[in-house]
Coordinates of C-alpha atoms in Angstrom, one line a residue:
M20 CA 57.2 194.0 90.1
T21 CA 55.8 191.2 92.8
S22 CA 52.1 193.4 92.6
L23 CA 52.4 193.1 88.8
V24 CA 53.0 189.2 89.0
E25 CA 50.6 188.8 91.3
I26 CA 48.0 190.3 89.3
V27 CA 49.2 188.3 86.0
H28 CA 49.1 185.1 88.1
G29 CA 45.4 186.1 89.6
W30 CA 42.8 185.7 87.1
S31 CA 41.0 189.0 86.0
F32 CA 40.0 191.6 83.8
L33 CA 43.2 193.5 84.7
S34 CA 45.3 190.3 84.7
M35 CA 43.8 189.4 80.8
L36 CA 44.8 192.7 79.7
I37 CA 48.3 192.8 81.0
R38 CA 48.8 189.4 79.8
L39 CA 47.6 190.3 76.0
F40 CA 49.5 193.5 76.2
I41 CA 53.3 191.6 77.3
A42 CA 52.3 189.0 74.7
M43 CA 51.5 191.7 71.5
C44 CA 55.0 193.4 72.7
I45 CA 57.4 190.4 73.0
G46 CA 55.8 189.5 69.3
T47 CA 56.1 193.1 68.3
L48 CA 60.1 192.7 70.0
I49 CA 61.4 189.5 68.3
G50 CA 59.2 191.3 64.6
I51 CA 61.3 194.3 64.5
D52 CA 64.6 192.1 64.3
R53 CA 63.4 189.9 61.4
E54 CA 61.6 193.2 60.4
R55 CA 65.3 195.3 59.8
K56 CA 66.4 192.2 57.9
N57 CA 64.3 192.3 55.6
R58 CA 62.9 188.8 56.0
G59 CA 59.3 187.2 55.2
A60 CA 57.3 187.5 58.8
G61 CA 57.7 190.6 60.6
I62 CA 56.7 192.8 63.3
K63 CA 52.8 192.5 62.2
T64 CA 53.5 188.6 61.6
H65 CA 54.9 187.8 65.3
A66 CA 52.8 189.9 66.8
L67 CA 49.6 188.6 65.7
V68 CA 51.1 184.8 66.6
C69 CA 51.8 185.6 70.1
L70 CA 49.2 187.5 70.6
G71 CA 47.0 184.3 69.4
S72 CA 48.9 181.9 71.1
A73 CA 48.2 184.3 74.9
L74 CA 44.1 184.2 74.0
T75 CA 44.5 180.4 73.2
M76 CA 46.1 179.6 76.7
M77 CA 43.9 182.3 78.4
T78 CA 40.7 180.7 76.7
S79 CA 41.9 177.5 78.3
E80 CA 42.0 178.8 81.7
Y81 CA 39.3 180.7 81.0
I82 CA 37.1 176.8 80.5
Y83 CA 39.0 175.6 83.8
H84 CA 37.5 178.5 85.3
S85 CA 34.1 179.1 84.4
F86 CA 32.9 175.2 83.8
P87 CA 35.0 173.3 86.8
G88 CA 33.0 170.4 86.5
A89 CA 33.7 170.0 83.1
K90 CA 36.7 167.3 82.5
A91 CA 39.3 169.7 79.7
D92 CA 42.7 169.4 79.8
M93 CA 44.3 172.9 79.4
G94 CA 47.6 172.0 77.7
R95 CA 45.0 170.7 74.9
L96 CA 44.5 173.8 73.0
G97 CA 48.4 175.0 73.4
A98 CA 49.4 171.8 71.9
Q99 CA 47.0 172.7 68.8
V100 CA 49.0 176.1 68.5
I101 CA 53.0 174.5 69.1
S102 CA 52.3 172.4 66.3
G103 CA 49.7 174.7 63.7
V104 CA 52.6 177.3 63.9
G105 CA 55.3 175.1 62.8
F106 CA 53.0 175.1 59.2
L107 CA 53.3 179.1 59.0
G108 CA 57.1 178.7 59.7
V109 CA 57.6 175.7 57.2
G110 CA 55.8 178.7 54.4
T111 CA 58.9 181.0 55.4
I112 CA 61.2 178.4 54.6
I113 CA 62.6 178.6 51.3
I114 CA 65.7 176.8 49.3
T115 CA 66.8 179.4 46.5
G116 CA 68.0 178.7 42.8
R117 CA 71.5 178.4 44.2
N118 CA 70.7 175.8 46.6
Q119 CA 71.1 178.0 49.8
I120 CA 68.6 177.3 52.6
R121 CA 66.4 181.1 54.0
G122 CA 63.7 181.6 56.7
L123 CA 65.1 178.8 59.6
T124 CA 65.7 181.8 61.7
T125 CA 62.2 183.3 61.0
A126 CA 60.5 180.0 61.2
A127 CA 62.3 179.1 64.7
G128 CA 61.6 182.5 65.7
L129 CA 57.9 182.5 65.2
W130 CA 57.5 178.9 66.6
T131 CA 59.1 180.5 70.0
C132 CA 57.3 183.7 69.7
A133 CA 53.8 181.4 70.3
C134 CA 55.5 179.0 72.9
T135 CA 56.4 182.6 74.7
G136 CA 52.7 183.9 74.4
L137 CA 50.8 180.3 75.4
A138 CA 53.9 181.0 78.4
I139 CA 52.6 185.0 78.9
G140 CA 48.6 183.3 78.7
I141 CA 48.7 181.1 81.2
G142 CA 50.4 183.7 83.4
Y143 CA 53.8 182.7 83.7
V144 CA 55.5 185.9 83.7
E145 CA 58.7 185.0 85.3
G146 CA 59.7 182.4 83.0
T147 CA 58.5 184.7 79.7
I148 CA 60.5 187.6 80.5
I149 CA 63.6 185.5 80.8
A150 CA 63.2 183.7 77.6
I151 CA 62.7 187.0 75.5
G152 CA 65.5 188.2 77.0
L153 CA 67.5 184.8 75.8
V154 CA 65.6 185.6 72.6
L155 CA 66.9 188.8 72.4
F156 CA 70.5 187.8 72.7
V157 CA 69.9 185.0 70.0
L158 CA 68.7 187.4 67.4
I159 CA 71.1 190.3 68.4
V160 CA 74.2 188.6 70.2
L161 CA 74.1 185.7 68.6
D162 CA 73.5 187.2 65.3
K163 CA 77.4 189.0 65.7
V164 CA 79.1 185.6 66.7
D165 CA 77.4 184.1 63.3
Y166 CA 79.0 186.7 61.0
H167 CA 81.7 186.4 62.5
L168 CA 81.8 182.8 62.5
R169 CA 81.2 182.9 58.6
M170 CA 83.9 185.5 58.3
H171 CA 86.1 183.1 59.3
L172 CA 85.1 179.9 57.9
K173 CA 87.9 177.8 56.2
Q174 CA 86.0 177.1 53.3
T175 CA 84.7 179.8 50.2
D176 CA 81.5 178.8 49.2
I177 CA 80.6 179.1 44.7
Y178 CA 78.0 179.5 43.0
M179 CA 78.3 179.7 39.0
E180 CA 76.2 179.0 36.2
V181 CA 78.0 177.7 32.9
K182 CA 76.3 177.4 29.7
N183 CA 76.9 173.6 29.7
S184 CA 78.7 170.6 31.3
T185 CA 81.8 171.3 29.4
G186 CA 81.8 174.3 31.7
V187 CA 81.5 172.3 34.8
T188 CA 84.5 170.2 33.4
N189 CA 86.5 172.8 32.6
A190 CA 86.5 174.2 36.1
I191 CA 86.7 171.1 37.9
R192 CA 90.2 170.4 36.0
F193 CA 91.2 174.2 36.6
L194 CA 90.7 172.9 40.3
H195 CA 92.3 170.4 40.2
K196 CA 95.4 171.7 38.0
K197 CA 96.0 174.5 41.2
K198 CA 95.7 171.7 43.6
I199 CA 92.5 173.1 45.5
R200 CA 90.5 170.8 47.3
L201 CA 86.6 170.9 45.5
H202 CA 83.6 169.7 47.8
D203 CA 79.6 169.2 47.9
L204 CA 79.2 170.0 44.4
H205 CA 75.6 170.4 43.2
F206 CA 73.6 171.2 39.7
T207 CA 70.3 173.1 38.8
R208 CA 69.1 173.9 35.6
Q209 CA 67.9 177.2 35.4
T210 CA 64.8 176.8 33.3
E211 CA 63.3 174.1 30.9
A212 CA 63.8 177.0 27.9
E213 CA 67.4 177.8 28.9
D214 CA 71.0 175.4 28.3
N215 CA 72.6 176.8 31.3
V216 CA 73.4 175.3 34.1
G217 CA 73.8 176.4 37.9
A218 CA 76.3 174.9 40.0
T219 CA 77.1 175.2 43.6
F220 CA 80.2 173.8 45.5
Y221 CA 82.9 175.2 48.5
V222 CA 86.6 174.4 48.4
D223 CA 89.2 174.9 51.4
T224 CA 90.3 178.4 51.6
A225 CA 93.7 176.8 52.9
S226 CA 94.5 175.2 49.2
I227 CA 93.9 178.1 47.2
P228 CA 97.3 179.4 46.5
A229 CA 98.3 183.3 47.9
D230 CA 98.7 184.8 44.8
L231 CA 95.4 183.5 43.0
N232 CA 92.4 185.3 42.9
L233 CA 89.9 182.5 42.7
I234 CA 86.8 184.1 41.3
E235 CA 88.7 185.7 38.5
A236 CA 90.6 183.0 37.7
L237 CA 87.4 180.7 37.7
R238 CA 85.3 183.2 35.3
E239 CA 87.6 183.1 32.6
I240 CA 87.2 179.8 32.1
P241 CA 85.3 178.7 28.5
Y242 CA 82.0 178.1 29.2
V243 CA 81.0 179.7 32.0
E244 CA 78.6 182.5 31.8
Y245 CA 78.1 184.0 35.9
I246 CA 80.5 183.2 39.0
E247 CA 80.2 184.6 42.3
E248 CA 81.0 184.1 45.6
L249 CA 78.7 183.3 48.2

């Protein structure tokens, strides 16, 4: 292991080959998790981002070694990658018609993938290995923790479509009558050609009566076209 690290720290054809190979493997590992969860950016995207970032950092080092007399800032190209990948990440973030934000983890994963690519590109193999271990811990272990916490939240998120604003008024009156606490109510019109209005909100789970099936009760309210728990 020590000899491999020493090779990677050096500047030779074998060092370049190993760095790019490790970068491709790191991007692939992160991309596998995103691909399994059917996200917008998968294996190929993450592998290319990490590989390209590593090559960018190696290009900076190449300039440093090939033109010793030139005043070259080795961090300049890497800085452009860090900011540039942010725009790529933005493309994976969407806000659905139900006011849900999707793609934040994928965007953060792409940015982290680029950063690890820069690190391995300059030969910082020790930090890269530690980082990829922690990244996989976040994506696999903490994902399960996040799911567990969501399942035990003290709030219930609800999406509802109503024929007109009267449906929302009826729903609010019903919740108040049952003394169910409602929070963060948002409206979205489905399309210009439709009168249907979408509404998202959450209620305190503790305030819901034990004998009440809230979703079924709201579904029976006049003018409510569709309802689901998010």
